[in-house]
Amino acid sequence: MVQSVVTMLDERENVSPHDELEELTGMRTGSASPPENSVLGRLLPDFHRVDAEGVEEKSDETAGLNSALRSLNEPHIIEAKRGVASVLLETLPPEGGKVSLSPEQADAWVTAVNDARLALGTMLEISDETPEEIDPNDPRAPQLGVYHWLTWMQDSLVTAVMGD
């Protein structure tokens, strides 16, 4: 799952337009438009989506601001997500078993597990109305089980990192 997230992020980065600004200034920029893929949209959301009352703003000013912020920040966000995924994959025992992590590695795991959980939750269209358990014959049942395991893993990691 984590490698799938990295692959999606790599594909997003590869479809970004040619970056002439980086050639001139050394500043990397990315795509100014939001991802069309719903999973990438969840992993790389707009910087401003909803106001305090929950009303979505669709003004030209907000769209322009989101585009500028996305263009300037998305490459760094992708790089950070790729970095934490790399830490998780490198510290995962190839044959399974006990995992011992430094505090920095545990922080990376929290973020990487969160990204995998967000991706899977988006693919499964998890919402507040999604039941905890579904019919075992439902084709989504195995994936929902993985989603719940990722939720447990994320909670366990956060608890360990916070020292509770």
mmCIF file of C-alpha atoms in Angstrom:
data_model
loop_
_atom_site.group_PDB
_atom_site.id
_atom_site.type_symbol
_atom_site.label_atom_id
_atom_site.label_comp_id
_atom_site.label_asym_id
_atom_site.label_seq_id
_atom_site.Cartn_x
_atom_site.Cartn_y
_atom_site.Cartn_z
ATOM 1 C CA MET A 1 0.000 0.000 0.000
ATOM 2 C CA VAL A 2 2.781 2.439 0.917
ATOM 3 C CA GLN A 3 4.617 1.675 -2.331
ATOM 4 C CA SER A 4 1.367 2.326 -4.243
ATOM 5 C CA VAL A 5 1.152 5.776 -2.639
ATOM 6 C CA VAL A 6 4.759 6.479 -3.697
ATOM 7 C CA THR A 7 3.989 5.343 -7.245
ATOM 8 C CA MET A 8 0.973 7.687 -7.433
ATOM 9 C CA LEU A 9 3.059 10.587 -6.116
ATOM 10 C CA ASP A 10 5.827 9.823 -8.640
ATOM 11 C CA GLU A 11 3.283 9.806 -11.472
ATOM 12 C CA ARG A 12 1.866 13.134 -10.272
ATOM 13 C CA GLU A 13 5.332 14.661 -10.201
ATOM 14 C CA ASN A 14 6.160 13.275 -13.657
ATOM 15 C CA VAL A 15 3.113 14.871 -15.288
ATOM 16 C CA SER A 16 3.932 18.323 -13.905
ATOM 17 C CA PRO A 17 4.775 20.853 -16.584
ATOM 18 C CA HIS A 18 8.409 21.597 -17.457
ATOM 19 C CA ASP A 19 9.797 23.846 -14.752
ATOM 20 C CA GLU A 20 11.570 26.826 -16.349
ATOM 21 C CA LEU A 21 11.502 28.727 -13.031
ATOM 22 C CA GLU A 22 13.719 26.064 -11.455
ATOM 23 C CA GLU A 23 16.214 26.390 -14.296
ATOM 24 C CA LEU A 24 16.379 30.165 -13.803
ATOM 25 C CA THR A 25 16.114 30.515 -10.026
ATOM 26 C CA GLY A 26 16.642 27.085 -8.495
ATOM 27 C CA MET A 27 13.067 27.213 -7.099
ATOM 28 C CA ARG A 28 11.100 24.084 -7.924
ATOM 29 C CA THR A 29 7.456 24.426 -8.853
ATOM 30 C CA GLY A 30 4.810 21.839 -9.508
ATOM 31 C CA SER A 31 1.451 21.611 -11.144
ATOM 32 C CA ALA A 32 -0.908 24.496 -10.448
ATOM 33 C CA SER A 33 -4.018 22.377 -10.977
ATOM 34 C CA PRO A 34 -5.420 19.938 -8.417
ATOM 35 C CA PRO A 35 -5.107 16.216 -9.140
ATOM 36 C CA GLU A 36 -7.988 14.645 -11.037
ATOM 37 C CA ASN A 37 -7.462 11.349 -9.215
ATOM 38 C CA SER A 38 -9.509 11.356 -5.978
ATOM 39 C CA VAL A 39 -6.792 9.546 -4.009
ATOM 40 C CA LEU A 40 -4.157 12.091 -5.010
ATOM 41 C CA GLY A 41 -6.689 14.831 -4.322
ATOM 42 C CA ARG A 42 -6.948 13.542 -0.753
ATOM 43 C CA LEU A 43 -3.171 13.265 -0.359
ATOM 44 C CA LEU A 44 -2.540 16.655 -2.006
ATOM 45 C CA PRO A 45 -5.618 18.731 -1.123
ATOM 46 C CA ASP A 46 -6.190 22.399 -1.876
ATOM 47 C CA PHE A 47 -4.750 24.749 0.700
ATOM 48 C CA HIS A 48 -8.143 26.397 1.214
ATOM 49 C CA ARG A 49 -11.324 24.394 0.713
ATOM 50 C CA VAL A 50 -13.978 25.307 3.254
ATOM 51 C CA ASP A 51 -14.626 28.401 5.337
ATOM 52 C CA ALA A 52 -15.368 28.383 9.093
ATOM 53 C CA GLU A 53 -19.102 27.834 8.510
ATOM 54 C CA GLY A 54 -18.456 24.889 6.236
ATOM 55 C CA VAL A 55 -19.378 26.742 3.051
ATOM 56 C CA GLU A 56 -17.151 25.939 0.126
ATOM 57 C CA GLU A 57 -15.709 29.005 -1.542
ATOM 58 C CA LYS A 58 -15.320 28.870 -5.321
ATOM 59 C CA SER A 59 -14.176 32.398 -6.053
ATOM 60 C CA ASP A 60 -11.610 33.149 -8.743
ATOM 61 C CA GLU A 61 -9.392 34.661 -6.049
ATOM 62 C CA THR A 62 -9.461 31.465 -3.967
ATOM 63 C CA ALA A 63 -8.831 29.318 -7.037
ATOM 64 C CA GLY A 64 -5.885 31.505 -8.044
ATOM 65 C CA LEU A 65 -4.443 31.428 -4.545
ATOM 66 C CA ASN A 66 -4.809 27.632 -4.361
ATOM 67 C CA SER A 67 -3.080 27.299 -7.746
ATOM 68 C CA ALA A 68 -0.161 29.481 -6.686
ATOM 69 C CA LEU A 69 0.247 27.735 -3.338
ATOM 70 C CA ARG A 70 0.016 24.311 -4.980
ATOM 71 C CA SER A 71 2.587 25.223 -7.613
ATOM 72 C CA LEU A 72 5.078 26.444 -5.013
ATOM 73 C CA ASN A 73 4.527 23.779 -2.334
ATOM 74 C CA GLU A 74 3.464 20.544 -4.023
ATOM 75 C CA PRO A 75 6.998 19.419 -5.006
ATOM 76 C CA HIS A 76 8.120 19.750 -1.376
ATOM 77 C CA ILE A 77 5.037 17.940 -0.069
ATOM 78 C CA ILE A 78 5.585 15.078 -2.523
ATOM 79 C CA GLU A 79 9.255 14.904 -1.529
ATOM 80 C CA ALA A 80 8.324 14.753 2.175
ATOM 81 C CA LYS A 81 5.694 12.054 1.597
ATOM 82 C CA ARG A 82 8.157 10.049 -0.481
ATOM 83 C CA GLY A 83 10.779 10.428 2.283
ATOM 84 C CA VAL A 84 8.573 9.100 5.081
ATOM 85 C CA ALA A 85 7.417 6.229 2.883
ATOM 86 C CA SER A 86 11.058 5.376 2.226
ATOM 87 C CA VAL A 87 11.780 5.285 5.978
ATOM 88 C CA LEU A 88 8.843 2.927 6.547
ATOM 89 C CA LEU A 89 9.834 0.618 3.701
ATOM 90 C CA GLU A 90 13.510 0.567 4.733
ATOM 91 C CA THR A 91 12.761 -0.222 8.394
ATOM 92 C CA LEU A 92 10.151 -2.896 7.691
ATOM 93 C CA PRO A 93 11.656 -6.374 8.187
ATOM 94 C CA PRO A 94 11.512 -8.235 4.849
ATOM 95 C CA GLU A 95 10.218 -11.415 6.486
ATOM 96 C CA GLY A 96 8.001 -9.644 9.031
ATOM 97 C CA GLY A 97 8.510 -9.654 12.769
ATOM 98 C CA LYS A 98 9.277 -7.149 15.483
ATOM 99 C CA VAL A 99 10.024 -3.555 14.502
ATOM 100 C CA SER A 100 12.102 -1.235 16.683
ATOM 101 C CA LEU A 101 12.117 2.426 15.678
ATOM 102 C CA SER A 102 13.944 5.567 16.714
ATOM 103 C CA PRO A 103 11.682 8.542 17.543
ATOM 104 C CA GLU A 104 12.376 10.039 14.099
ATOM 105 C CA GLN A 105 11.543 6.766 12.363
ATOM 106 C CA ALA A 106 8.343 6.439 14.408
ATOM 107 C CA ASP A 107 7.301 9.949 13.325
ATOM 108 C CA ALA A 108 7.917 8.944 9.708
ATOM 109 C CA TRP A 109 5.855 5.794 10.196
ATOM 110 C CA VAL A 110 2.933 7.823 11.613
ATOM 111 C CA THR A 111 2.899 9.997 8.497
ATOM 112 C CA ALA A 112 3.396 7.135 6.022
ATOM 113 C CA VAL A 113 0.696 4.991 7.646
ATOM 114 C CA ASN A 114 -1.624 8.017 7.631
ATOM 115 C CA ASP A 115 -1.033 8.508 3.889
ATOM 116 C CA ALA A 116 -1.694 4.811 3.176
ATOM 117 C CA ARG A 117 -4.843 4.937 5.309
ATOM 118 C CA LEU A 118 -6.083 8.109 3.569
ATOM 119 C CA ALA A 119 -5.447 6.553 0.160
ATOM 120 C CA LEU A 120 -7.263 3.319 1.003
ATOM 121 C CA GLY A 121 -10.113 5.171 2.723
ATOM 122 C CA THR A 122 -10.589 7.322 -0.365
ATOM 123 C CA MET A 123 -10.550 4.311 -2.700
ATOM 124 C CA LEU A 124 -13.153 2.573 -0.507
ATOM 125 C CA GLU A 125 -15.156 5.809 -0.133
ATOM 126 C CA ILE A 126 -15.048 5.500 3.673
ATOM 127 C CA SER A 127 -17.383 7.959 5.391
ATOM 128 C CA ASP A 128 -19.080 8.389 8.753
ATOM 129 C CA GLU A 129 -21.866 6.153 7.420
ATOM 130 C CA THR A 130 -19.532 3.267 6.568
ATOM 131 C CA PRO A 131 -20.282 0.364 8.927
ATOM 132 C CA GLU A 132 -17.462 -1.018 11.063
ATOM 133 C CA GLU A 133 -18.082 -4.469 9.620
ATOM 134 C CA ILE A 134 -19.582 -5.550 6.338
ATOM 135 C CA ASP A 135 -20.700 -8.903 5.005
ATOM 136 C CA PRO A 136 -17.588 -11.110 4.688
ATOM 137 C CA ASN A 137 -18.726 -11.976 1.153
ATOM 138 C CA ASP A 138 -18.666 -8.298 0.130
ATOM 139 C CA PRO A 139 -15.697 -7.800 -2.227
ATOM 140 C CA ARG A 140 -14.609 -4.777 -0.144
ATOM 141 C CA ALA A 141 -14.388 -6.775 3.109
ATOM 142 C CA PRO A 142 -10.644 -7.585 2.874
ATOM 143 C CA GLN A 143 -9.764 -3.971 2.049
ATOM 144 C CA LEU A 144 -11.951 -2.696 4.888
ATOM 145 C CA GLY A 145 -10.085 -5.066 7.207
ATOM 146 C CA VAL A 146 -6.778 -3.551 6.045
ATOM 147 C CA TYR A 147 -8.219 -0.061 6.576
ATOM 148 C CA HIS A 148 -9.168 -0.947 10.168
ATOM 149 C CA TRP A 149 -5.721 -2.458 10.736
ATOM 150 C CA LEU A 150 -4.082 0.741 9.436
ATOM 151 C CA THR A 151 -6.339 2.746 11.783
ATOM 152 C CA TRP A 152 -5.208 0.590 14.722
ATOM 153 C CA MET A 153 -1.561 0.874 13.613
ATOM 154 C CA GLN A 154 -1.823 4.655 13.339
ATOM 155 C CA ASP A 155 -3.416 4.922 16.789
ATOM 156 C CA SER A 156 -0.748 2.648 18.298
ATOM 157 C CA LEU A 157 2.060 4.658 16.714
ATOM 158 C CA VAL A 158 0.627 7.998 17.846
ATOM 159 C CA THR A 159 0.196 6.647 21.378
ATOM 160 C CA ALA A 160 3.788 5.354 21.412
ATOM 161 C CA VAL A 161 5.197 8.605 20.014
ATOM 162 C CA MET A 162 3.292 10.662 22.570
ATOM 163 C CA GLY A 163 4.543 8.402 25.357
ATOM 164 C CA ASP A 164 1.143 7.368 26.723
#
